[in-house]
PDB file of C-alpha atoms and ligand atoms in Angstrom:
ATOM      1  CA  UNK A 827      -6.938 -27.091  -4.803  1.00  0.00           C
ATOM      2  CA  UNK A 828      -7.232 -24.738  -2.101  1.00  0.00           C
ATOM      3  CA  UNK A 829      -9.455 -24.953   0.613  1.00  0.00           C
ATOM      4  CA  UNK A 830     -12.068 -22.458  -0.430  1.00  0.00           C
ATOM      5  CA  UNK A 831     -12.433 -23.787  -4.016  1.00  0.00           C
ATOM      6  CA  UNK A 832     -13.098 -27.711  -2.657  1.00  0.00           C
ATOM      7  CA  UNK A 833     -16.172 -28.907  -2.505  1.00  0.00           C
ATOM      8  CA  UNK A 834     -17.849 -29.612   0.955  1.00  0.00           C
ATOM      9  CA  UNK A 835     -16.249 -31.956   2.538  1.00  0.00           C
ATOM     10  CA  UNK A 836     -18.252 -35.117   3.694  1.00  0.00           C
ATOM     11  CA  UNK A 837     -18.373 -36.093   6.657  1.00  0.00           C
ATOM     12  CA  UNK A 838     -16.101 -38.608   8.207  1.00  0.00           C
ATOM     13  CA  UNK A 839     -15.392 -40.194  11.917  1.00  0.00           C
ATOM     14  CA  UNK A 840     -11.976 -38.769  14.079  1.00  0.00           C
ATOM     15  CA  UNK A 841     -11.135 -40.612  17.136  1.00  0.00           C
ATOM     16  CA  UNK A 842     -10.850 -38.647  19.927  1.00  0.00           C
ATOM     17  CA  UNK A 843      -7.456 -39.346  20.977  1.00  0.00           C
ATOM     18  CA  UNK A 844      -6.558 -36.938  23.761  1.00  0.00           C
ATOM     19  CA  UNK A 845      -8.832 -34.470  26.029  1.00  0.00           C
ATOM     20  CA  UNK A 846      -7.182 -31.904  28.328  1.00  0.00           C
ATOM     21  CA  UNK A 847      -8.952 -29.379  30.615  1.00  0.00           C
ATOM     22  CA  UNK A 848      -7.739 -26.142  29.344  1.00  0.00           C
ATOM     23  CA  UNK A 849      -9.486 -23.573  31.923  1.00  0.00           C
ATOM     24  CA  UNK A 850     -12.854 -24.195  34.156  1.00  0.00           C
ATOM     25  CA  UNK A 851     -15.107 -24.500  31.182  1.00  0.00           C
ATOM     26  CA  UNK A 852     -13.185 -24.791  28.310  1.00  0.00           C
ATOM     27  CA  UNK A 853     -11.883 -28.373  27.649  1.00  0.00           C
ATOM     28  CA  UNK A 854      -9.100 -29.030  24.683  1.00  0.00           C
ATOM     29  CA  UNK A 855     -10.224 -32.413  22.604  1.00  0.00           C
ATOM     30  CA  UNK A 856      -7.960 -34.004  19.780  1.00  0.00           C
ATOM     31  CA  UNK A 857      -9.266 -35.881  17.350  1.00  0.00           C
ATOM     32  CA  UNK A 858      -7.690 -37.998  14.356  1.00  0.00           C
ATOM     33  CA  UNK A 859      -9.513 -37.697  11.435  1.00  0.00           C
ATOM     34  CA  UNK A 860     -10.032 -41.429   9.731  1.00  0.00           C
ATOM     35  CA  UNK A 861      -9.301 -39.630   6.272  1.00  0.00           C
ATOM     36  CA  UNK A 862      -6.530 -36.582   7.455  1.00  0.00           C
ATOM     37  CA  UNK A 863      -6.916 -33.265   6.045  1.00  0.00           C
ATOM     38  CA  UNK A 864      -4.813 -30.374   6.136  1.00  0.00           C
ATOM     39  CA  UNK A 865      -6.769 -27.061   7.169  1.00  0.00           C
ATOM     40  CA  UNK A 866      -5.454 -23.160   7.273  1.00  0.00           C
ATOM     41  CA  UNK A 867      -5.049 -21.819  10.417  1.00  0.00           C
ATOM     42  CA  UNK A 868      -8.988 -19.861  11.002  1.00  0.00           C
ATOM     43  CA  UNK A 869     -10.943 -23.064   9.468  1.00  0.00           C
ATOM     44  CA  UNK A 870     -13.289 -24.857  11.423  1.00  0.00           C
ATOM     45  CA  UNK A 871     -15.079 -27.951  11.631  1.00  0.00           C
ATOM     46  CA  UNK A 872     -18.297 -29.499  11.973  1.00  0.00           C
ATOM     47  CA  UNK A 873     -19.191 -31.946  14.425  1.00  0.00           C
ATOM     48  CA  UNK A 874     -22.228 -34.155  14.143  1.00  0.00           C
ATOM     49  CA  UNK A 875     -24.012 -35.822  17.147  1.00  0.00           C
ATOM     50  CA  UNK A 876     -26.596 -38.960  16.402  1.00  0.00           C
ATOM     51  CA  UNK A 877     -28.787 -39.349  19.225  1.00  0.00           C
ATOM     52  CA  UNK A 878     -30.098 -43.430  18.781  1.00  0.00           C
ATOM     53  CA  UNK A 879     -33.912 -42.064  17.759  1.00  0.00           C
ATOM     54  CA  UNK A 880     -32.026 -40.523  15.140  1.00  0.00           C
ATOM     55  CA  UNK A 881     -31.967 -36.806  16.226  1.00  0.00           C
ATOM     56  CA  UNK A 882     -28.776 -35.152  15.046  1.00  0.00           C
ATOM     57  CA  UNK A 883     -27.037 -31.823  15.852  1.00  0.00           C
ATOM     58  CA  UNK A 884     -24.486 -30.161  14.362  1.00  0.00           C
ATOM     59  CA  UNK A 885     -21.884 -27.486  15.635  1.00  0.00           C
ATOM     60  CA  UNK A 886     -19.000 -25.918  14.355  1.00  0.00           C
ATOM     61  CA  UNK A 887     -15.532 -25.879  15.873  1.00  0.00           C
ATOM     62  CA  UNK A 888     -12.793 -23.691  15.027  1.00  0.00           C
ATOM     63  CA  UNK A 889      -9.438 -25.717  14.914  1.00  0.00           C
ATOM     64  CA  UNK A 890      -7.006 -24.291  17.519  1.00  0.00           C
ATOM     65  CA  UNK A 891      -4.071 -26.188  16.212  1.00  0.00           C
ATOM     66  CA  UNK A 892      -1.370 -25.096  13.881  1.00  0.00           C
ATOM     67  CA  UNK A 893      -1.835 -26.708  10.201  1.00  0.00           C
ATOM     68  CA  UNK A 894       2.089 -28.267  10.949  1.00  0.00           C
ATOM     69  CA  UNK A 895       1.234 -29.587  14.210  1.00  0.00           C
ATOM     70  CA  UNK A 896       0.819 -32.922  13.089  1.00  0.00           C
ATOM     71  CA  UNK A 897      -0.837 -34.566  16.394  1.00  0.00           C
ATOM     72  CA  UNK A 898      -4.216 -34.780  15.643  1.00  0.00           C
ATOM     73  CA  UNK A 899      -6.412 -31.175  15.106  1.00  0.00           C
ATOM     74  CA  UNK A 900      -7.807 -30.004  18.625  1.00  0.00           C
ATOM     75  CA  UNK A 901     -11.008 -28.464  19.248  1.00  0.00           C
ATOM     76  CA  UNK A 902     -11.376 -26.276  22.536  1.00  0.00           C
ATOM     77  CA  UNK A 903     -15.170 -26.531  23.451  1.00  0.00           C
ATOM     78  CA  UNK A 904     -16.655 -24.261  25.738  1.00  0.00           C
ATOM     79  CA  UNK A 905     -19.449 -26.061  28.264  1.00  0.00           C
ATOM     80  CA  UNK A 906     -22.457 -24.011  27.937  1.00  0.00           C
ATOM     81  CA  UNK A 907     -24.363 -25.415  31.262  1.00  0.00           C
ATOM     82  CA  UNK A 908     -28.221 -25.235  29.295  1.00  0.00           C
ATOM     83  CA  UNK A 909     -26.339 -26.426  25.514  1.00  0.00           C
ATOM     84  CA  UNK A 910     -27.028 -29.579  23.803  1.00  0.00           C
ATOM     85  CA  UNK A 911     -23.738 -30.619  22.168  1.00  0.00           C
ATOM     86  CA  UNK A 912     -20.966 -28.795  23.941  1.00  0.00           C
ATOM     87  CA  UNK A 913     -22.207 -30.571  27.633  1.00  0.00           C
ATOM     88  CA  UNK A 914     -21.786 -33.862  25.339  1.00  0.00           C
ATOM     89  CA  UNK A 915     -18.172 -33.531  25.129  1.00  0.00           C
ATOM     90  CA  UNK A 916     -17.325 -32.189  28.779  1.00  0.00           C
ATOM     91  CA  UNK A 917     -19.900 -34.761  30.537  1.00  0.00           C
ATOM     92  CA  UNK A 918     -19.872 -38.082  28.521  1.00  0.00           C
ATOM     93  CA  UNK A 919     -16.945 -38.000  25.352  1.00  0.00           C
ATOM     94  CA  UNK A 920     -13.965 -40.004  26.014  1.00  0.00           C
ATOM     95  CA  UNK A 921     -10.374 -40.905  24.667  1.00  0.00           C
ATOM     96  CA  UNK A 922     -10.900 -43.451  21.651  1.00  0.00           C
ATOM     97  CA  UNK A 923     -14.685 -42.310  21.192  1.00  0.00           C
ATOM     98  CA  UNK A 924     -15.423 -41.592  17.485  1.00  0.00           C
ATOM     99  CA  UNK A 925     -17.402 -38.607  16.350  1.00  0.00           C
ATOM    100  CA  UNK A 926     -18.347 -37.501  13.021  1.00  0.00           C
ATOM    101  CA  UNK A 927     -16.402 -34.328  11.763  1.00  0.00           C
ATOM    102  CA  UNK A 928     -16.343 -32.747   8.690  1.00  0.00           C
ATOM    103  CA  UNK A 929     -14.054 -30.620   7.343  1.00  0.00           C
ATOM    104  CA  UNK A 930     -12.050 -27.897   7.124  1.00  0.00           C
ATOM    105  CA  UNK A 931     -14.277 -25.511   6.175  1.00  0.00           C
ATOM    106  CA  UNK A 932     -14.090 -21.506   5.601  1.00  0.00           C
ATOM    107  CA  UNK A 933     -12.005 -19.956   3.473  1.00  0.00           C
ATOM    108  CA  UNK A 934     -12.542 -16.239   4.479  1.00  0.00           C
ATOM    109  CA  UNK A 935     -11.439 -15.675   8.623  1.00  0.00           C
ATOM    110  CA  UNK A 936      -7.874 -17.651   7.165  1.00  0.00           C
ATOM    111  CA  UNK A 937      -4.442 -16.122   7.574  1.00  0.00           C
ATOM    112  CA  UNK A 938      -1.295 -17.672   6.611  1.00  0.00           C
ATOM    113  CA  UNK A 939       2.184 -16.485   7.039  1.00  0.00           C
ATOM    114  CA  UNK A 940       2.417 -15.484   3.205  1.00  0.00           C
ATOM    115  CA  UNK A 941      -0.500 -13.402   3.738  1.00  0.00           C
ATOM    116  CA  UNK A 942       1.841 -11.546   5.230  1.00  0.00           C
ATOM    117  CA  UNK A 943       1.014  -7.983   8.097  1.00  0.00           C
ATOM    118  CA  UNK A 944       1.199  -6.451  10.401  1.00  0.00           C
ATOM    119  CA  UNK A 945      -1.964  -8.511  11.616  1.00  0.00           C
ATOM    120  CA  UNK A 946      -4.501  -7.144  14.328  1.00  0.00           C
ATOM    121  CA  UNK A 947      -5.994 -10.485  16.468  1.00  0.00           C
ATOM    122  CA  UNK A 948      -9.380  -9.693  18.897  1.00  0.00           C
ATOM    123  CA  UNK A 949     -10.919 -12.276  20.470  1.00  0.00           C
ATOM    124  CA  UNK A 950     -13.873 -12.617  23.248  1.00  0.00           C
ATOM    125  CA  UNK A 951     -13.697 -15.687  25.601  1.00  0.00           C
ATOM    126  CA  UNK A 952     -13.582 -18.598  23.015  1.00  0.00           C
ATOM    127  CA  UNK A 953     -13.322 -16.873  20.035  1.00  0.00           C
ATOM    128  CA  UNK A 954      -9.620 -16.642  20.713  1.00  0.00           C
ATOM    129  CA  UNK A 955      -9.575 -20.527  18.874  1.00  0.00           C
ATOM    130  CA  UNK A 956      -8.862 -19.784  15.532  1.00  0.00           C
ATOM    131  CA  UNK A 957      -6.657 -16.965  16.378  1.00  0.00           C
ATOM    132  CA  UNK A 958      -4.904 -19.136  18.441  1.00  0.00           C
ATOM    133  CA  UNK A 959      -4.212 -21.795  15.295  1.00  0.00           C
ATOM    134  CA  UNK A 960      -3.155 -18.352  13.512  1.00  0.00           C
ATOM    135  CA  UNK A 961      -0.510 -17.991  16.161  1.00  0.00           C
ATOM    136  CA  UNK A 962       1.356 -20.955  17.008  1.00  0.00           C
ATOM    137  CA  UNK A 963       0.842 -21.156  12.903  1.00  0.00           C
ATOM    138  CA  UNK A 964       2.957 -18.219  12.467  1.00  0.00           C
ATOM    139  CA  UNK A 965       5.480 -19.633  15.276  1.00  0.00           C
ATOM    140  CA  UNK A 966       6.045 -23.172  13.911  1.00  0.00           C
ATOM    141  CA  UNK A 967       6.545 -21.410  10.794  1.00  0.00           C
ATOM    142  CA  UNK A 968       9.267 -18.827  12.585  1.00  0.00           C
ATOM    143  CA  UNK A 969       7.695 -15.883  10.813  1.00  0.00           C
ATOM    144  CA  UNK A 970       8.019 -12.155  11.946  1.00  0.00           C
ATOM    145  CA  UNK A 971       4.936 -11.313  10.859  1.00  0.00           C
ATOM    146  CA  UNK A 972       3.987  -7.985  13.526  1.00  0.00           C
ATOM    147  CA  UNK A 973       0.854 -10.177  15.245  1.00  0.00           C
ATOM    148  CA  UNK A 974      -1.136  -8.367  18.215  1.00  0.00           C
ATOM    149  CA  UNK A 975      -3.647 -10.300  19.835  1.00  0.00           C
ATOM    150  CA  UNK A 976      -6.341  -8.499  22.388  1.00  0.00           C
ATOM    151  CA  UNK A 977      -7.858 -11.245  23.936  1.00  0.00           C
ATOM    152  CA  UNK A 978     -10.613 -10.610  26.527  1.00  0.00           C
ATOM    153  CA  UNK A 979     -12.216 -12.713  29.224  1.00  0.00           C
ATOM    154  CA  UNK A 980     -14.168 -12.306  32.038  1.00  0.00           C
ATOM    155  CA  UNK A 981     -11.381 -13.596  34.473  1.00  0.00           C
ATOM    156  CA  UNK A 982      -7.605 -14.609  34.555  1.00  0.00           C
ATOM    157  CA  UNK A 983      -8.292 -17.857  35.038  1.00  0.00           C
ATOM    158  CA  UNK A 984     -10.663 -18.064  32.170  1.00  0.00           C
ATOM    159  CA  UNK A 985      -8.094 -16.990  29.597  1.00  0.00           C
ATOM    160  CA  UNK A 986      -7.459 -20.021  27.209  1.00  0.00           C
ATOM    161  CA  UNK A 987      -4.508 -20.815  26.429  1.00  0.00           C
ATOM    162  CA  UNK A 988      -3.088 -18.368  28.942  1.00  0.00           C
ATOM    163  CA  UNK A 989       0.560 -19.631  29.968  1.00  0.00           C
ATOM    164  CA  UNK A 990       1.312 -21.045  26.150  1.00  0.00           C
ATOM    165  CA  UNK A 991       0.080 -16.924  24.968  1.00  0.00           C
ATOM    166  CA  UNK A 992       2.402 -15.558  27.980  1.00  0.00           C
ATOM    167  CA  UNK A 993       5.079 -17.474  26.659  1.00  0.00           C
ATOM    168  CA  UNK A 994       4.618 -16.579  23.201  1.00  0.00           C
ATOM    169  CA  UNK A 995       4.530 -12.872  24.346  1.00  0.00           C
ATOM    170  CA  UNK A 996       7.835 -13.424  26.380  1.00  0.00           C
ATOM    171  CA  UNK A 997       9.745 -14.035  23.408  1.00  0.00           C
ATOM    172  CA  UNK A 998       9.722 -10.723  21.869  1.00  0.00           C
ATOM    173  CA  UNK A 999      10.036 -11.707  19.121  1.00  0.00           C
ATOM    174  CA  UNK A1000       7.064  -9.228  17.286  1.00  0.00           C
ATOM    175  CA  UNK A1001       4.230 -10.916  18.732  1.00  0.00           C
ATOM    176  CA  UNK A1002       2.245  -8.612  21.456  1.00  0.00           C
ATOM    177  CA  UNK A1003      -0.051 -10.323  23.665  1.00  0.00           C
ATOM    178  CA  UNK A1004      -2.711  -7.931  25.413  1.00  0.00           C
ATOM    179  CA  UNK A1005      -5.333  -9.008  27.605  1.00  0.00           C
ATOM    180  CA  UNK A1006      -8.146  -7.765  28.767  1.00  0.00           C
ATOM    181  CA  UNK A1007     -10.390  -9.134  32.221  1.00  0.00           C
ATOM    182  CA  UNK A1008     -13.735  -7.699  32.160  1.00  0.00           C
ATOM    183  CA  UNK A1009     -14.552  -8.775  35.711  1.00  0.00           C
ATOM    184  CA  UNK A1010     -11.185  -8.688  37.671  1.00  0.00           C
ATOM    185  CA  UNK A1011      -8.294  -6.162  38.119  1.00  0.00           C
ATOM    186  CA  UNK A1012      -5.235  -6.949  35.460  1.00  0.00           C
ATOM    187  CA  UNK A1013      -2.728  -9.119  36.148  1.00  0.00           C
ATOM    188  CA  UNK A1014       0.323  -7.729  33.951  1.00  0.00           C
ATOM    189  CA  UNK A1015       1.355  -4.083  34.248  1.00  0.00           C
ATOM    190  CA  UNK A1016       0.632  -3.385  30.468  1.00  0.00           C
ATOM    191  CA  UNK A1017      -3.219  -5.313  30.641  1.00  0.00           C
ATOM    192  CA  UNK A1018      -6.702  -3.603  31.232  1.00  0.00           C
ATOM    193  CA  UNK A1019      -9.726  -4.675  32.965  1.00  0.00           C
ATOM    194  CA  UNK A1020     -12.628  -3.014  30.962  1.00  0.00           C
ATOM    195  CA  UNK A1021     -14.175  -4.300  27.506  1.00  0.00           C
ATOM    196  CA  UNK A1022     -12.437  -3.412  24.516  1.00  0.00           C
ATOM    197  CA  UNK A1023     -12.641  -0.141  23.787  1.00  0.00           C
ATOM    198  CA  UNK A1024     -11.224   2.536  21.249  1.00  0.00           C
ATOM    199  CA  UNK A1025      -8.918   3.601  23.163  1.00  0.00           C
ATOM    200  CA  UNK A1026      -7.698  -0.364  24.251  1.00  0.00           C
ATOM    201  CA  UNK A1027      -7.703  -0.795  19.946  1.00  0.00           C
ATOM    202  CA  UNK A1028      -5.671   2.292  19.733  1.00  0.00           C
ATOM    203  CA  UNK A1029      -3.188   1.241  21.997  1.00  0.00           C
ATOM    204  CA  UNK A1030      -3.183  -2.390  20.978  1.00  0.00           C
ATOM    205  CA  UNK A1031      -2.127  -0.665  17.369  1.00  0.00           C
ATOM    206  CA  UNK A1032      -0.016   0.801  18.263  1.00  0.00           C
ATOM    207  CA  UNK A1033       2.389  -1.916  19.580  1.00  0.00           C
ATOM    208  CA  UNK A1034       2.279  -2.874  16.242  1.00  0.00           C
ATOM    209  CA  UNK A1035       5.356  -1.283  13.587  1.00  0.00           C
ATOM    210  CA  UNK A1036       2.973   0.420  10.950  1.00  0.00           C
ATOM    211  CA  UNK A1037      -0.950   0.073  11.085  1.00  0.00           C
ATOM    212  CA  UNK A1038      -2.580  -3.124  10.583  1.00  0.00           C
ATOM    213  CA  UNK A1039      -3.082  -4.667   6.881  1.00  0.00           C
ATOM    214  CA  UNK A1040      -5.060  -7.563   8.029  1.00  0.00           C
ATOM    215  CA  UNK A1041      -7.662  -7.263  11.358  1.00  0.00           C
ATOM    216  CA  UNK A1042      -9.603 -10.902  12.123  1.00  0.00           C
ATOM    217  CA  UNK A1043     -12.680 -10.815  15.165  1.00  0.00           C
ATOM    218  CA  UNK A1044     -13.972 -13.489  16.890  1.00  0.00           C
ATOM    219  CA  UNK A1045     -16.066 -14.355  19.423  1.00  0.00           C
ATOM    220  CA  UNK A1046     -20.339 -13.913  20.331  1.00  0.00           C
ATOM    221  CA  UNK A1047     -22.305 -12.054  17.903  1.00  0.00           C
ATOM    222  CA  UNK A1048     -22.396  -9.451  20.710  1.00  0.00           C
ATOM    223  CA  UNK A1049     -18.637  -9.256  21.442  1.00  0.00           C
ATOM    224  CA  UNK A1050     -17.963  -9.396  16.788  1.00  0.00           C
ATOM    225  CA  UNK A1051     -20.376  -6.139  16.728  1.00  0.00           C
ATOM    226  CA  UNK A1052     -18.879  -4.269  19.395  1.00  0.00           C
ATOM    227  CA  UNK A1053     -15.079  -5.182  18.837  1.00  0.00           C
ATOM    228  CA  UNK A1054     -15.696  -4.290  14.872  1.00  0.00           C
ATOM    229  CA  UNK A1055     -17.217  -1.347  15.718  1.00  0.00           C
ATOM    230  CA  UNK A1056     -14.239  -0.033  17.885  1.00  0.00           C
ATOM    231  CA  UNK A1057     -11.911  -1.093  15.108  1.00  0.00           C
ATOM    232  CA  UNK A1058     -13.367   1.275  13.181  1.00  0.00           C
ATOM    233  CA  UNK A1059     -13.686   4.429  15.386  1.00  0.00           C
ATOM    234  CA  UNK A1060     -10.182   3.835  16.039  1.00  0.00           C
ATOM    235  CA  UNK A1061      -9.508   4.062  12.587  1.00  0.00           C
ATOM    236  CA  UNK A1062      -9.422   0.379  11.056  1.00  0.00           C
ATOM    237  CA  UNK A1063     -10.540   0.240   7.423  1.00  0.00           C
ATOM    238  CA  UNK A1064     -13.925  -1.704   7.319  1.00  0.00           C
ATOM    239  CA  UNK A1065     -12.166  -3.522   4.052  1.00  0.00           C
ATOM    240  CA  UNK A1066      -9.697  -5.142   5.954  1.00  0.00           C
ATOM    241  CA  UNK A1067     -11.508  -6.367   9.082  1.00  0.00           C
ATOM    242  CA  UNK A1068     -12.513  -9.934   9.264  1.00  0.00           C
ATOM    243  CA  UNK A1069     -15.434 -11.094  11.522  1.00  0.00           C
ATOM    244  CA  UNK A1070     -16.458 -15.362  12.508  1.00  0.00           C
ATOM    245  CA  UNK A1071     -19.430 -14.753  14.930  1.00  0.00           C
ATOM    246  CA  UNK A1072     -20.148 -17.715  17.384  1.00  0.00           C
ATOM    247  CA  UNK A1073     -23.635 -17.006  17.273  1.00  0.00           C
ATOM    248  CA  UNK A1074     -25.646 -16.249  20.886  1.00  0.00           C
TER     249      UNK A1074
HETATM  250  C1  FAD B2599     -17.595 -21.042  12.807  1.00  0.00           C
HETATM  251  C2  FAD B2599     -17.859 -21.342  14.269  1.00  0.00           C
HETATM  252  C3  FAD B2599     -16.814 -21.765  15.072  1.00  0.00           C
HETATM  253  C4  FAD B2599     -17.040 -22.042  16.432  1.00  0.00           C
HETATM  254  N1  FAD B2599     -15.989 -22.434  17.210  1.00  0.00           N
HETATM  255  C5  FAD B2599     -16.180 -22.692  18.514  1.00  0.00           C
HETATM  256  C6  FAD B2599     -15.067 -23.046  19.348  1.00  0.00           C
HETATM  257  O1  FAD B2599     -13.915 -23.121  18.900  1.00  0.00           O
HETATM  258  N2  FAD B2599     -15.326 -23.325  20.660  1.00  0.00           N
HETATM  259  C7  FAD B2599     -16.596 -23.231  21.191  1.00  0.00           C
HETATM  260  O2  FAD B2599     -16.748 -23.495  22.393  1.00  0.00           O
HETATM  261  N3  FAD B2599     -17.652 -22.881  20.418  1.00  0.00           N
HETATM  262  C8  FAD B2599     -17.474 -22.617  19.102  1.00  0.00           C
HETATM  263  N4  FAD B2599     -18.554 -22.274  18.317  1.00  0.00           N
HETATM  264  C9  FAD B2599     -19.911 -22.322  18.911  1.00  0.00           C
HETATM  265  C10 FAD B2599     -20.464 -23.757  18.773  1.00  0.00           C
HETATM  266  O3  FAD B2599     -20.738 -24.022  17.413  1.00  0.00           O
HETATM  267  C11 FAD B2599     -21.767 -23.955  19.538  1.00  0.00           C
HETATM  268  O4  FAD B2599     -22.671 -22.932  19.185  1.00  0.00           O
HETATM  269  C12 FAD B2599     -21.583 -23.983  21.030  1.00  0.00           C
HETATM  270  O5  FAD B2599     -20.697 -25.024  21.413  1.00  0.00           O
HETATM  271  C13 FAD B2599     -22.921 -24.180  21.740  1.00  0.00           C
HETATM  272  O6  FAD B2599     -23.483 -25.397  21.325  1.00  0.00           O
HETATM  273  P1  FAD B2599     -24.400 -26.251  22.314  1.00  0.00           P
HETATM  274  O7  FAD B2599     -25.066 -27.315  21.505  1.00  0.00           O
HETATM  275  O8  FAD B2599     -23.651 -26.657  23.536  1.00  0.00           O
HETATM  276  O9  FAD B2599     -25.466 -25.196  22.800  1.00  0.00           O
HETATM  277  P2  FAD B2599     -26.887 -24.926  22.102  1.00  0.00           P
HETATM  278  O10 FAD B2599     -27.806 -26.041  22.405  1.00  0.00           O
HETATM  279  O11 FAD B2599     -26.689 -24.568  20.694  1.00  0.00           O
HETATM  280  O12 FAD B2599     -27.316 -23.643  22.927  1.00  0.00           O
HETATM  281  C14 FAD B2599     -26.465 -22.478  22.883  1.00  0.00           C
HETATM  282  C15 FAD B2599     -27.089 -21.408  23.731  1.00  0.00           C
HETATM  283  O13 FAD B2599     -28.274 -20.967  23.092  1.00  0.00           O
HETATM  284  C16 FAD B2599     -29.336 -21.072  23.942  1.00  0.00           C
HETATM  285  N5  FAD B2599     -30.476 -21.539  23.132  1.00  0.00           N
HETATM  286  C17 FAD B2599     -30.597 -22.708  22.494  1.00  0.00           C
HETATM  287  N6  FAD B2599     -31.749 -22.777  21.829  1.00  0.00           N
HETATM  288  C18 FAD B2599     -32.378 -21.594  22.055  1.00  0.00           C
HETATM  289  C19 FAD B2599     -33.604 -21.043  21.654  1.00  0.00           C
HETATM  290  N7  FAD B2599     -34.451 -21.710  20.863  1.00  0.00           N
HETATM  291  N8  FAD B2599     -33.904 -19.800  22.074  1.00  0.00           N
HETATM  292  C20 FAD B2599     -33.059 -19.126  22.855  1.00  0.00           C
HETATM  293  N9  FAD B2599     -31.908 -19.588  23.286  1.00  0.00           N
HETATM  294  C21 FAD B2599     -31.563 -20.806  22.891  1.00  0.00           C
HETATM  295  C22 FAD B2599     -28.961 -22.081  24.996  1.00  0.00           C
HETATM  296  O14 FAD B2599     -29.607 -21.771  26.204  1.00  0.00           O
HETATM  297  C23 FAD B2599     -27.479 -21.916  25.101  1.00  0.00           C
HETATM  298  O15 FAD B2599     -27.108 -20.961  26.063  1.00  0.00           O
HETATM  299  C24 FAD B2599     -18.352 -21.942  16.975  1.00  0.00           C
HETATM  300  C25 FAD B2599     -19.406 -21.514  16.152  1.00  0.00           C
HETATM  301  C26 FAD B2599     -19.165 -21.216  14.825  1.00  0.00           C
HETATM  302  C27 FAD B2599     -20.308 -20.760  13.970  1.00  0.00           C
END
């Protein structure tokens, strides 16, 4: 069955089994599910907190690992200072901790290799997660799929998964990495430090071969309306754009 047609999934306890600090505020967790799943790269999960009163609360978490990767599915959580679940993990989780997940869920922001490209990738800060599943998916997989990613952050060291996306880029091998730092000067000769604008999308296009078939945005509601938006006055089709907004 595939993963939009199952019914939702119930939820289950994973066992936190490794955590690694991934950029000032962003931590990496891995957990291993008690009953494994396999997920497409762009699901998430949900992630359910019982306080001992009883009070729960739920978040979702896109997967940033591969569907091969095989080592448990990692979550890369974002501490909001003033949040209720995300300070949870950074402040008090531990390795061998279980949590209740469920999962994977989504079936619409999903690409796999057979879906096939050239494939336009925006992210915002932490929205680059699922894109980031889509592209070590498409790697482990040895595809040549044309993938771009535009990935902005505020600074350089604030990009997630920065040296593992460098690295990727440094291979040539039709993945294009372009980043963009909205409050510091680029790094890389061919990176820009301003929000994404048309001009960025036009020029992210046009590393690809041929125009995008497939566009996927992620990130804040704010950063999803304005990235879609300059998608489109740069001449995406609405049709083929896909949006996950991370809400605030
Ligand atoms: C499909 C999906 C995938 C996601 N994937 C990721 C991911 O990979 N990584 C990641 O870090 N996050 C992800 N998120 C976001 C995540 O679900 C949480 O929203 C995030 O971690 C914040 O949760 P929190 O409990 O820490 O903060 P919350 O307690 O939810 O607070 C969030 C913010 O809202 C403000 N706030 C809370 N309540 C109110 C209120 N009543 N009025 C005004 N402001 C308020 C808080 O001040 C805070 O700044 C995803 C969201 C979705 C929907």
């Amino acid at each position: 069955m595939s993963a939009e047609l199952e019914p939702q999934s119930p939820w289950q306890t994973a066992t936190i089994i490794r955590i690694e600090k991934r950029t000032p505020r962003v931590t990496s967790f891995w957990f291993r599910p008690s009953r494994p799943f396999t997920h497409l790269a762009g699901q998430h999960v949900d992630v359910r907190l019982t306080a001992p009163d009883g009070y729960q609360a739920r978040r979702s978490y896109s997967i940033a690992s591969a569907p091969e990767a095989g080592a448990g599915i990692e979550l890369a959580i974002e501490r909001l200072d003033d949040g209720e679940v995300s300070p949870f993990f950074h402040d008090v989780a531990e390795v061998g901790d279980e949590i209740e997940l469920r999962g994977p869920l989504g079936g619409h922001f999903v690409w796999q290799v057979s879906d096939g490209g050239p494939v336009l990738l925006v992210g915002g800060g932490s929205g680059v997660v699922p894109l980031m599943a889509m592209v070590r998916h498409r790697t482990l997989r040895n595809s040549a799929v044309p993938v771009v990613l535009m990935l902005s952050a505020r600074v350089w060291d604030e990009v997630i998964f920065r040296d593992e996306l460098i690295a990727l880029d440094d291979r040539l091998d039709g993945f294009d990495l372009v980043l963009t730092l909205t409050r510091e000067p680029a790094k890389r000769p061919a990176d820009h430090s301003r929000r994404i604008d048309v001009a960025m999308v036009i020029e992210a296009i046009e590393r690809l071969p041929k125009p995008p078939a497939l566009a996927y945005v992620c990130g804040s509601n704010a950063f999803v309306s304005a990235a879609a938006q300059a998608l489109i006055d740069a001449g995406v089709p609405a049709g083929i754009i896909r949006t996950e907004r991370y809400g605030v």
